[in-house]
Short mmCIF file of C-alpha atoms in Angstrom, two decimals:
data_model
loop_
_atom_site.label_atom_id
_atom_site.label_comp_id
_atom_site.label_asym_id
_atom_site.label_seq_id
_atom_site.Cartn_x
_atom_site.Cartn_y
_atom_site.Cartn_z
CA MET A 1 -198.49 233.37 147.18
CA GLY A 2 -199.18 232.11 143.65
CA LYS A 3 -196.12 233.95 142.36
CA LEU A 4 -193.97 232.44 145.11
CA ALA A 5 -195.14 228.95 144.13
CA LEU A 6 -194.27 229.65 140.48
CA ILE A 7 -190.77 230.81 141.43
CA ILE A 8 -190.24 227.72 143.59
CA ARG A 9 -191.42 225.45 140.76
CA ARG A 10 -189.20 227.25 138.23
CA GLU A 11 -186.11 227.02 140.45
CA TYR A 12 -186.77 223.37 141.28
CA LEU A 13 -187.26 222.27 137.66
CA ALA A 14 -184.29 224.35 136.48
CA LYS A 15 -182.05 222.53 138.95
CA VAL A 16 -183.29 218.94 138.49
CA ARG A 17 -183.29 219.23 134.68
CA ASN A 18 -179.75 220.54 134.62
CA ARG A 19 -177.37 218.07 132.98
CA SER A 20 -174.68 218.38 135.67
CA PHE A 21 -177.34 217.81 138.36
CA ILE A 22 -178.44 214.57 136.66
CA VAL A 23 -174.87 213.39 136.11
CA MET A 24 -173.85 214.01 139.74
CA THR A 25 -177.05 212.43 141.05
CA ILE A 26 -176.12 209.22 139.22
CA LEU A 27 -172.35 209.41 139.66
CA SER A 28 -172.09 210.44 143.34
CA PRO A 29 -173.44 207.16 144.85
CA LEU A 30 -170.96 205.24 142.70
CA LEU A 31 -168.13 207.48 143.91
CA ILE A 32 -169.21 207.19 147.56
CA VAL A 33 -169.40 203.38 147.49
CA GLY A 34 -166.20 203.20 145.44
CA MET A 35 -164.42 205.34 148.03
CA ILE A 36 -165.65 203.07 150.86
CA VAL A 37 -164.49 199.96 148.98
CA LEU A 38 -161.10 201.58 148.30
CA ILE A 39 -160.67 202.59 151.97
CA VAL A 40 -161.54 199.06 153.13
CA TYR A 41 -159.14 197.55 150.59
CA LEU A 42 -156.27 199.90 151.49
CA THR A 43 -156.91 199.41 155.23
CA LYS A 44 -156.81 195.65 154.75
CA ILE A 45 -153.53 195.85 152.82
CA ASN A 46 -152.06 198.15 155.47
CA ASP A 47 -153.15 195.84 158.30
CA ASN A 48 -151.73 192.80 156.50
CA GLU A 49 -148.28 194.36 156.16
CA LYS A 50 -145.86 192.36 158.25
CA ARG A 51 -142.71 194.07 159.48
CA VAL A 52 -139.57 192.05 160.18
CA ILE A 53 -137.07 193.17 162.81
CA SER A 54 -133.71 191.52 163.20
CA VAL A 55 -132.44 191.15 166.77
CA LEU A 56 -128.76 191.18 167.70
CA ASN A 57 -128.73 190.22 171.35
CA GLU A 58 -125.24 190.22 172.91
CA SER A 59 -126.63 190.16 176.45
CA ALA A 60 -127.85 187.30 178.61
CA PHE A 61 -131.30 188.84 178.90
CA PHE A 62 -134.42 189.28 176.72
CA TYR A 63 -134.16 185.95 174.89
CA ASP A 64 -137.75 184.73 174.94
CA GLU A 65 -139.57 188.04 175.27
CA PHE A 66 -139.62 188.97 171.57
CA SER A 67 -142.23 186.65 170.06
CA SER A 68 -143.62 187.12 166.56
CA SER A 69 -147.19 188.25 165.93
CA GLU A 70 -149.41 188.76 162.87
CA THR A 71 -147.92 192.18 162.13
CA LEU A 72 -144.44 191.92 163.60
CA SER A 73 -141.87 189.14 163.42
CA TYR A 74 -138.31 188.80 164.71
CA VAL A 75 -135.20 187.22 163.20
CA ARG A 76 -132.27 186.57 165.52
CA PHE A 77 -128.69 187.24 164.45
CA ASP A 78 -125.88 185.43 166.23
CA GLY A 79 -122.12 185.84 165.96
CA LEU A 80 -122.26 189.12 164.02
CA THR A 81 -120.84 192.51 164.78
CA LEU A 82 -123.17 195.48 164.94
CA GLN A 83 -121.99 196.74 161.53
CA GLN A 84 -122.47 193.31 159.96
CA ALA A 85 -125.96 193.07 161.48
CA GLN A 86 -126.87 196.50 160.10
CA ASP A 87 -125.61 195.59 156.63
CA SER A 88 -127.48 192.27 156.69
CA THR A 89 -130.69 193.96 157.83
CA ASN A 90 -130.42 196.48 154.98
CA SER A 91 -129.59 193.90 152.32
CA LEU A 92 -132.44 191.61 153.40
CA GLY A 93 -134.91 194.52 153.37
CA TYR A 94 -135.94 194.10 157.01
CA TYR A 95 -137.75 196.93 158.78
CA GLY A 96 -135.10 197.48 161.44
CA LEU A 97 -132.43 196.09 163.72
CA LEU A 98 -132.84 195.84 167.48
CA TYR A 99 -129.46 195.86 169.20
CA LEU A 100 -129.04 194.73 172.82
CA PRO A 101 -125.42 195.13 174.03
CA GLN A 102 -123.65 193.08 176.66
CA MET A 103 -124.38 194.48 180.12
CA ASP A 104 -124.47 193.21 183.69
CA ASN A 105 -128.24 193.38 184.22
CA ALA A 106 -131.50 193.86 182.36
CA GLU A 107 -131.85 197.47 183.46
CA GLU A 108 -128.53 198.44 181.88
CA VAL A 109 -129.32 196.43 178.71
CA ALA A 110 -132.64 198.23 178.29
CA GLN A 111 -131.03 201.62 178.78
CA ALA A 112 -128.32 200.87 176.17
CA ALA A 113 -130.59 199.13 173.62
CA TYR A 114 -131.11 200.74 170.20
CA LEU A 115 -133.56 200.25 167.35
CA TYR A 116 -131.92 201.05 164.02
CA THR A 117 -134.23 201.84 161.08
CA LYS A 118 -133.83 203.43 157.67
CA ASP A 119 -136.35 206.20 158.46
CA ASN A 120 -138.22 207.34 161.56
CA PRO A 121 -139.83 204.22 163.06
CA ASN A 122 -143.56 203.55 163.22
CA THR A 123 -145.10 204.52 166.57
CA GLN A 124 -146.92 201.19 166.94
CA VAL A 125 -143.67 199.28 166.48
CA THR A 126 -141.83 201.31 169.11
CA GLN A 127 -144.76 200.96 171.52
CA LYS A 128 -144.73 197.18 171.17
CA LEU A 129 -140.99 197.01 171.78
CA GLU A 130 -141.20 199.37 174.74
CA ALA A 131 -144.00 197.23 176.20
CA VAL A 132 -141.74 194.15 176.04
CA PHE A 133 -138.93 195.97 177.83
CA GLN A 134 -141.31 197.48 180.36
CA LYS A 135 -142.86 194.13 181.28
CA LYS A 136 -139.46 192.44 181.66
CA LEU A 137 -138.04 195.26 183.75
CA ARG A 138 -141.13 195.43 185.96
CA GLN A 139 -140.96 191.68 186.51
CA GLY A 140 -137.26 191.91 187.44
CA ARG A 141 -137.92 194.73 189.88
CA MET A 142 -140.72 192.73 191.50
CA GLU A 143 -138.51 189.64 191.83
CA LYS A 144 -135.91 191.73 193.65
CA LEU A 145 -138.65 192.59 196.10
CA GLY A 146 -139.43 188.89 196.59
CA VAL A 147 -142.39 188.59 194.20
CA SER A 148 -142.48 185.34 192.18
CA ALA A 149 -143.35 185.07 188.45
CA GLU A 150 -146.80 183.66 189.32
CA GLN A 151 -147.46 186.47 191.73
CA PHE A 152 -146.30 188.95 189.11
CA SER A 153 -148.83 187.52 186.63
CA GLU A 154 -151.55 188.02 189.21
CA ILE A 155 -150.44 191.61 189.76
CA GLU A 156 -150.44 192.29 186.01
CA LYS A 157 -154.04 191.15 185.50
CA PRO A 158 -156.04 193.94 183.85
CA PHE A 159 -158.95 195.55 185.65
CA GLU A 160 -162.10 197.21 184.37
CA ILE A 161 -164.67 198.70 186.71
CA ASN A 162 -168.23 197.42 186.43
CA LEU A 163 -170.69 199.99 185.12
CA ALA A 164 -174.45 200.06 185.70
CA THR A 165 -177.35 202.49 185.82
CA PHE A 166 -179.35 203.24 188.96
CA GLU A 167 -182.07 200.98 187.53
CA GLY A 168 -179.62 198.05 187.66
CA GLU A 169 -178.93 197.75 183.93
CA LYS A 170 -175.35 197.07 182.93
CA SER A 171 -173.79 199.93 180.98
CA ILE A 172 -170.67 200.13 178.86
CA LYS A 173 -167.92 202.68 178.41
CA GLY A 174 -167.51 204.60 175.18
CA ILE A 175 -171.22 204.72 174.37
CA ASN A 176 -171.37 208.51 174.92
CA GLU A 177 -168.69 208.98 172.26
CA ILE A 178 -170.62 206.72 169.86
CA LYS A 179 -173.80 208.73 170.47
CA ALA A 180 -171.89 211.97 169.86
CA PHE A 181 -170.55 210.55 166.59
CA ILE A 182 -174.08 209.60 165.50
CA GLY A 183 -175.38 213.08 166.29
CA GLY A 184 -172.28 214.57 164.71
CA GLY A 185 -173.03 212.64 161.53
CA PHE A 186 -176.44 214.32 161.31
CA GLY A 187 -174.84 217.69 162.02
CA TYR A 188 -172.12 217.13 159.42
CA ALA A 189 -174.82 216.31 156.83
CA ILE A 190 -176.48 219.65 157.60
CA MET A 191 -173.16 221.49 157.22
CA MET A 192 -172.39 219.87 153.86
CA PHE A 193 -175.92 220.55 152.60
CA ILE A 194 -175.67 224.20 153.59
CA ILE A 195 -172.28 224.67 151.92
CA ILE A 196 -173.19 222.86 148.69
CA TYR A 197 -176.75 224.06 148.10
CA GLY A 198 -176.26 227.49 149.66
CA GLY A 199 -173.60 227.96 147.00
CA PHE A 200 -176.17 226.93 144.38
CA VAL A 201 -178.48 229.73 145.53
CA MET A 202 -175.65 232.26 145.37
CA ARG A 203 -174.51 231.20 141.88
CA SER A 204 -178.11 231.21 140.61
CA VAL A 205 -178.55 234.82 141.75
CA ILE A 206 -175.21 235.86 140.20
CA GLU A 207 -176.11 234.22 136.86
CA GLU A 208 -179.47 235.97 136.62
CA LYS A 209 -177.96 239.25 137.74
CA THR A 210 -175.12 239.22 135.17
CA SER A 211 -177.48 238.18 132.34
CA ARG A 212 -179.87 241.02 133.31
CA ILE A 213 -182.80 238.57 133.42
CA ILE A 214 -183.39 239.75 136.97
CA GLU A 215 -184.51 243.17 135.72
CA VAL A 216 -187.41 241.56 133.88
CA ILE A 217 -188.30 239.20 136.76
CA ILE A 218 -188.52 241.84 139.50
CA SER A 219 -190.94 243.86 137.37
CA SER A 220 -193.48 241.13 138.14
CA VAL A 221 -192.56 239.93 141.63
CA LYS A 222 -191.16 241.46 144.80
CA PRO A 223 -187.45 240.92 145.50
CA PHE A 224 -188.33 239.20 148.78
CA GLN A 225 -190.57 236.69 146.97
CA LEU A 226 -187.87 236.04 144.40
CA MET A 227 -185.21 235.45 147.06
CA LEU A 228 -187.42 233.16 149.13
CA GLY A 229 -188.53 231.25 146.03
CA LYS A 230 -184.93 230.63 145.03
CA ILE A 231 -184.03 229.42 148.51
CA ILE A 232 -186.98 227.02 148.80
CA GLY A 233 -186.79 225.77 145.21
CA THR A 234 -183.07 225.06 145.46
CA SER A 235 -183.49 223.37 148.83
CA LEU A 236 -186.20 221.06 147.44
CA ALA A 237 -183.93 220.14 144.54
CA GLY A 238 -181.12 219.49 146.99
CA ILE A 239 -183.32 217.32 149.21
CA THR A 240 -184.39 215.32 146.16
CA GLN A 241 -180.76 214.72 145.21
CA PHE A 242 -179.81 213.93 148.82
CA VAL A 243 -182.56 211.31 149.18
CA ILE A 244 -181.55 209.67 145.89
CA TRP A 245 -177.94 209.57 147.05
CA ILE A 246 -178.78 207.98 150.41
CA VAL A 247 -181.14 205.35 148.97
CA SER A 248 -179.00 204.40 145.96
CA ALA A 249 -175.68 204.44 147.89
CA SER A 250 -177.16 202.29 150.69
CA LEU A 251 -178.58 199.79 148.17
CA LEU A 252 -175.33 199.70 146.21
CA LEU A 253 -173.23 199.23 149.36
CA PHE A 254 -175.54 196.41 150.49
CA LEU A 255 -175.08 194.66 147.12
CA VAL A 256 -171.30 195.10 147.30
CA VAL A 257 -171.19 193.62 150.82
CA LEU A 258 -173.54 190.80 149.81
CA PHE A 259 -171.87 189.68 146.59
CA LEU A 260 -168.23 190.67 147.15
CA GLY A 261 -168.10 189.77 150.86
CA LEU A 262 -166.69 193.17 151.80
CA ASP A 263 -165.70 193.27 155.48
CA LEU A 264 -166.56 196.74 156.84
CA SER A 265 -165.35 195.87 160.34
CA VAL A 266 -161.81 196.92 159.41
CA LEU A 267 -163.01 200.53 159.39
CA SER A 268 -163.78 200.33 163.11
CA GLY A 269 -160.58 198.50 164.00
CA GLU A 270 -162.39 195.34 165.13
CA ALA A 271 -160.38 193.22 162.75
CA ALA A 272 -157.21 194.18 164.58
CA MET A 273 -158.49 192.97 167.94
CA ALA A 274 -156.94 189.80 169.33
CA PRO A 275 -157.25 187.85 172.57
CA GLY A 276 -154.91 189.01 175.30
CA PRO A 277 -152.48 186.84 177.17
CA MET A 278 -154.66 186.55 180.25
CA GLY A 279 -157.55 184.60 178.70
CA SER A 280 -158.44 182.08 176.03
CA ALA A 281 -159.89 182.94 172.63
CA ALA A 282 -163.24 181.52 173.73
CA ASP A 283 -163.33 183.77 176.79
CA PHE A 284 -162.36 186.71 174.65
CA ASN A 285 -165.07 185.99 172.08
CA SER A 286 -167.63 185.64 174.87
CA ILE A 287 -166.65 189.05 176.27
CA VAL A 288 -166.74 190.65 172.83
CA ASN A 289 -170.16 189.17 172.10
CA ASP A 290 -171.51 190.45 175.43
CA ASP A 291 -170.10 193.90 174.72
CA MET A 292 -171.55 193.89 171.22
CA LEU A 293 -174.98 193.06 172.65
CA LEU A 294 -174.65 195.96 175.09
CA TYR A 295 -173.54 198.34 172.34
CA THR A 296 -176.44 197.20 170.15
CA ARG A 297 -178.89 197.68 173.00
CA GLU A 298 -177.61 201.18 173.74
CA ILE A 299 -177.74 202.20 170.07
CA LEU A 300 -181.30 200.86 169.74
CA ASN A 301 -182.23 202.82 172.88
CA ILE A 302 -181.22 206.09 171.22
CA PRO A 303 -184.40 208.18 170.75
CA TRP A 304 -184.31 207.90 166.97
CA ALA A 305 -187.73 209.50 166.44
CA LEU A 306 -186.62 212.56 168.44
CA LEU A 307 -183.25 212.65 166.67
CA ILE A 308 -184.71 212.41 163.15
CA GLY A 309 -187.50 214.88 163.93
CA SER A 310 -185.03 217.34 165.39
CA PHE A 311 -182.73 216.81 162.42
CA LEU A 312 -185.53 217.88 160.04
CA ILE A 313 -186.30 220.98 162.12
CA TYR A 314 -182.66 222.06 162.46
CA PHE A 315 -182.01 221.11 158.85
CA ILE A 316 -184.78 223.38 157.54
CA LEU A 317 -184.12 226.33 159.85
CA GLY A 318 -180.33 226.13 159.53
CA TYR A 319 -180.49 225.97 155.75
CA LEU A 320 -182.96 228.86 155.52
CA ILE A 321 -180.70 231.05 157.67
CA TYR A 322 -177.49 230.38 155.76
CA SER A 323 -179.05 230.29 152.27
CA SER A 324 -180.57 233.73 152.94
CA ILE A 325 -177.05 235.01 153.57
CA TYR A 326 -175.78 233.26 150.43
CA ALA A 327 -178.58 234.87 148.39
CA ALA A 328 -177.72 238.30 149.78
CA ILE A 329 -174.06 237.80 148.86
CA GLY A 330 -175.02 236.69 145.36
CA ALA A 331 -177.09 239.85 144.92
CA ALA A 332 -174.29 242.08 146.20
CA VAL A 333 -171.55 240.94 143.78
CA ASP A 334 -171.16 240.71 140.01
CA ASN A 335 -169.15 237.49 139.76
CA GLU A 336 -168.23 234.47 141.85
CA THR A 337 -164.66 235.69 142.37
CA ASP A 338 -165.91 238.65 144.39
CA THR A 339 -167.73 236.33 146.82
CA GLN A 340 -164.50 235.05 148.39
CA GLN A 341 -164.24 237.93 150.89
CA PHE A 342 -167.74 237.13 152.20
CA ILE A 343 -167.70 233.30 152.17
CA PHE A 344 -165.25 232.66 155.00
CA PRO A 345 -167.29 234.52 157.68
CA ILE A 346 -170.26 232.32 156.70
CA ILE A 347 -168.40 229.01 156.83
CA LEU A 348 -166.53 229.86 160.05
CA PRO A 349 -169.48 229.21 162.45
CA LEU A 350 -170.14 225.86 160.73
CA MET A 351 -166.51 224.78 161.09
CA LEU A 352 -166.48 226.02 164.67
CA ALA A 353 -169.61 224.02 165.42
CA ILE A 354 -168.09 220.79 164.09
CA TYR A 355 -164.73 221.00 165.86
CA VAL A 356 -165.74 222.67 169.12
CA GLY A 357 -168.89 220.55 169.22
CA PHE A 358 -166.93 217.30 169.03
CA PHE A 359 -164.41 218.34 171.67
CA SER A 360 -166.97 219.76 174.10
CA VAL A 361 -169.71 217.14 173.69
CA PHE A 362 -167.20 214.29 174.00
CA SER A 363 -165.75 215.54 177.25
CA ASN A 364 -168.87 217.03 178.84
CA PRO A 365 -172.17 217.17 176.87
CA HIS A 366 -173.78 219.27 179.62
CA GLY A 367 -170.87 221.65 180.14
CA PRO A 368 -171.14 225.41 179.53
CA ILE A 369 -169.36 225.25 176.15
CA ALA A 370 -171.57 222.46 174.79
CA VAL A 371 -174.73 224.14 176.09
CA GLY A 372 -173.71 227.58 174.81
CA PHE A 373 -172.93 226.37 171.29
CA SER A 374 -176.12 224.28 171.19
CA LEU A 375 -178.15 227.43 171.92
CA PHE A 376 -176.26 229.87 169.66
CA PRO A 377 -178.33 229.93 166.42
CA LEU A 378 -175.45 229.76 163.95
CA THR A 379 -173.99 226.64 165.58
CA SER A 380 -177.00 225.00 167.27
CA PRO A 381 -178.11 222.92 164.21
CA ILE A 382 -174.88 220.93 164.54
CA VAL A 383 -173.99 220.97 168.25
CA MET A 384 -177.51 220.29 169.55
CA LEU A 385 -177.78 217.22 167.29
CA MET A 386 -174.57 215.92 168.90
CA ARG A 387 -176.21 216.16 172.34
CA LEU A 388 -179.65 214.80 171.44
CA PRO A 389 -178.71 211.07 171.15
CA GLY A 390 -178.56 211.15 174.96
CA GLY A 391 -182.29 211.86 175.02
CA ILE A 392 -184.44 214.54 176.63
CA GLY A 393 -184.86 215.07 180.35
CA GLU A 394 -182.90 213.40 183.14
CA GLY A 395 -179.43 212.46 181.92
CA GLY A 396 -180.04 214.10 178.54
CA VAL A 397 -180.74 217.52 177.11
CA PRO A 398 -183.19 219.52 179.29
CA LEU A 399 -186.43 220.19 177.42
CA TRP A 400 -186.17 223.94 177.96
CA GLN A 401 -182.79 224.02 176.19
CA LEU A 402 -184.23 222.26 173.13
CA ILE A 403 -187.24 224.60 172.99
CA LEU A 404 -185.07 227.68 173.54
CA SER A 405 -182.64 226.56 170.84
CA ILE A 406 -185.42 226.14 168.25
CA ALA A 407 -187.06 229.42 169.29
CA LEU A 408 -183.76 231.28 168.89
CA LEU A 409 -183.32 229.69 165.46
CA ILE A 410 -186.76 230.87 164.35
CA VAL A 411 -186.18 234.41 165.62
CA THR A 412 -182.73 234.47 164.00
CA PHE A 413 -184.15 233.26 160.70
CA LEU A 414 -186.81 235.99 160.69
CA GLY A 415 -184.16 238.61 161.49
CA ILE A 416 -181.57 237.40 158.98
CA VAL A 417 -184.06 236.87 156.16
CA THR A 418 -185.32 240.43 156.72
CA LEU A 419 -181.79 241.86 156.60
CA ALA A 420 -180.82 239.67 153.67
CA ALA A 421 -183.92 240.83 151.77
CA LYS A 422 -182.80 244.45 152.19
CA ILE A 423 -179.37 243.68 150.77
CA TYR A 424 -180.97 241.59 148.03
CA ARG A 425 -183.40 244.37 147.11
CA VAL A 426 -180.65 246.94 146.61
CA GLY A 427 -177.82 244.72 145.41
CA ILE A 428 -179.79 242.87 142.74
CA LEU A 429 -179.71 245.96 140.49
CA MET A 430 -176.17 247.12 141.35
CA TYR A 431 -173.55 246.47 138.67
CA GLY A 432 -169.89 247.14 138.03
CA LYS A 433 -168.69 247.72 141.58
CA ARG A 434 -167.41 245.37 144.25
CA PRO A 435 -169.29 246.14 147.49
CA THR A 436 -167.54 246.61 150.80
CA TYR A 437 -168.82 245.70 154.25
CA LYS A 438 -169.43 249.41 154.86
CA GLU A 439 -171.70 249.66 151.82
CA LEU A 440 -173.60 246.52 152.85
CA PHE A 441 -174.37 248.15 156.21
CA LYS A 442 -175.67 251.20 154.35
CA TRP A 443 -178.00 249.02 152.28
CA LEU A 444 -179.46 247.57 155.49
CA ARG A 445 -180.74 251.06 156.40
CA TYR A 446 -182.57 251.61 153.08
#
């Protein structure tokens, strides 16, 4: 045990004293916050872009329907031919030309209308124009059936069903997706940690193997102790760097928001929200504030202690499983180029967990796909964390599934670390030959 502790200490100090480790520990928080600031700035510029559309309306319809907004404005052309309107739109640098020909009724005008643009038009622009036509045509169809404009406005009023729990508390839609995103954030952190620091373990083994230092080291310690020491030492160095990143990036982002007045709401699309035509701005703000209180309450009700505790468990077990595989690969090859044929099968379950997890947990967190991937050991560290924000027990993850998932992870770790140690024991002294999958299976029997 004393030898294992020495190996862990050696690996840890070797990593944290490395110049590139120190530089990235300092530089990464600056890059992260800088990227956030850049995204906010570019999003703000993109949202502030105002497109101008010229309108050549030769019909007797659709005169007052096209009203300018913050992102889209209209300029009317009168007394021009279509070619003249197109030339004028191009010369003035407008986004496009909306042409409405002379027809007998609004239905025919809408069918014959064209939007001319230099390139393929933006989807949001076409949706807004189509909504104008749709509303006008629907209103005309209703008037033919004897429905007045006032009655049509009543018909067009939006509807949202009231949501509540059996205990009588008001609930809100979309909260399950937010919870899945929160859990997915924890799972994504695990995936990135595994990929980055698992690669560190692999490269460390390759370096010692190619320099022949490993031949001296294994004369004093068992290969299993050396492999485990590398895994734990590297993981501790990674956790140290991770904690520094989180603390320093959070503090730096807080200072940027405080002193520069950075508005992060544009990232969530809240800045683009505007009161609808059916209510005043005060009513809208009241609704938004009520919804924000409900969202805040639901987020605070997330079992954070369970989520963070489970994150630590899945983080440790998931990293130990994958880093054991990385160490075995590092021992089996002579250089990093030869690792490419083995890396993809390792990363594939992690990628599968992220994408399948999001799709399955979003649609049905208790469905067979979500449950299956949250129990499968190679994907459970990510998918189970997506399900856990819903809590344990009724309405959440059944307790037996959580216990079974952790138990399967432990059993899998013991099995994989045993197999990886066999590959490590043989491969650490093999030189000059690129191993195949067939040879790796042979090593497992030694």
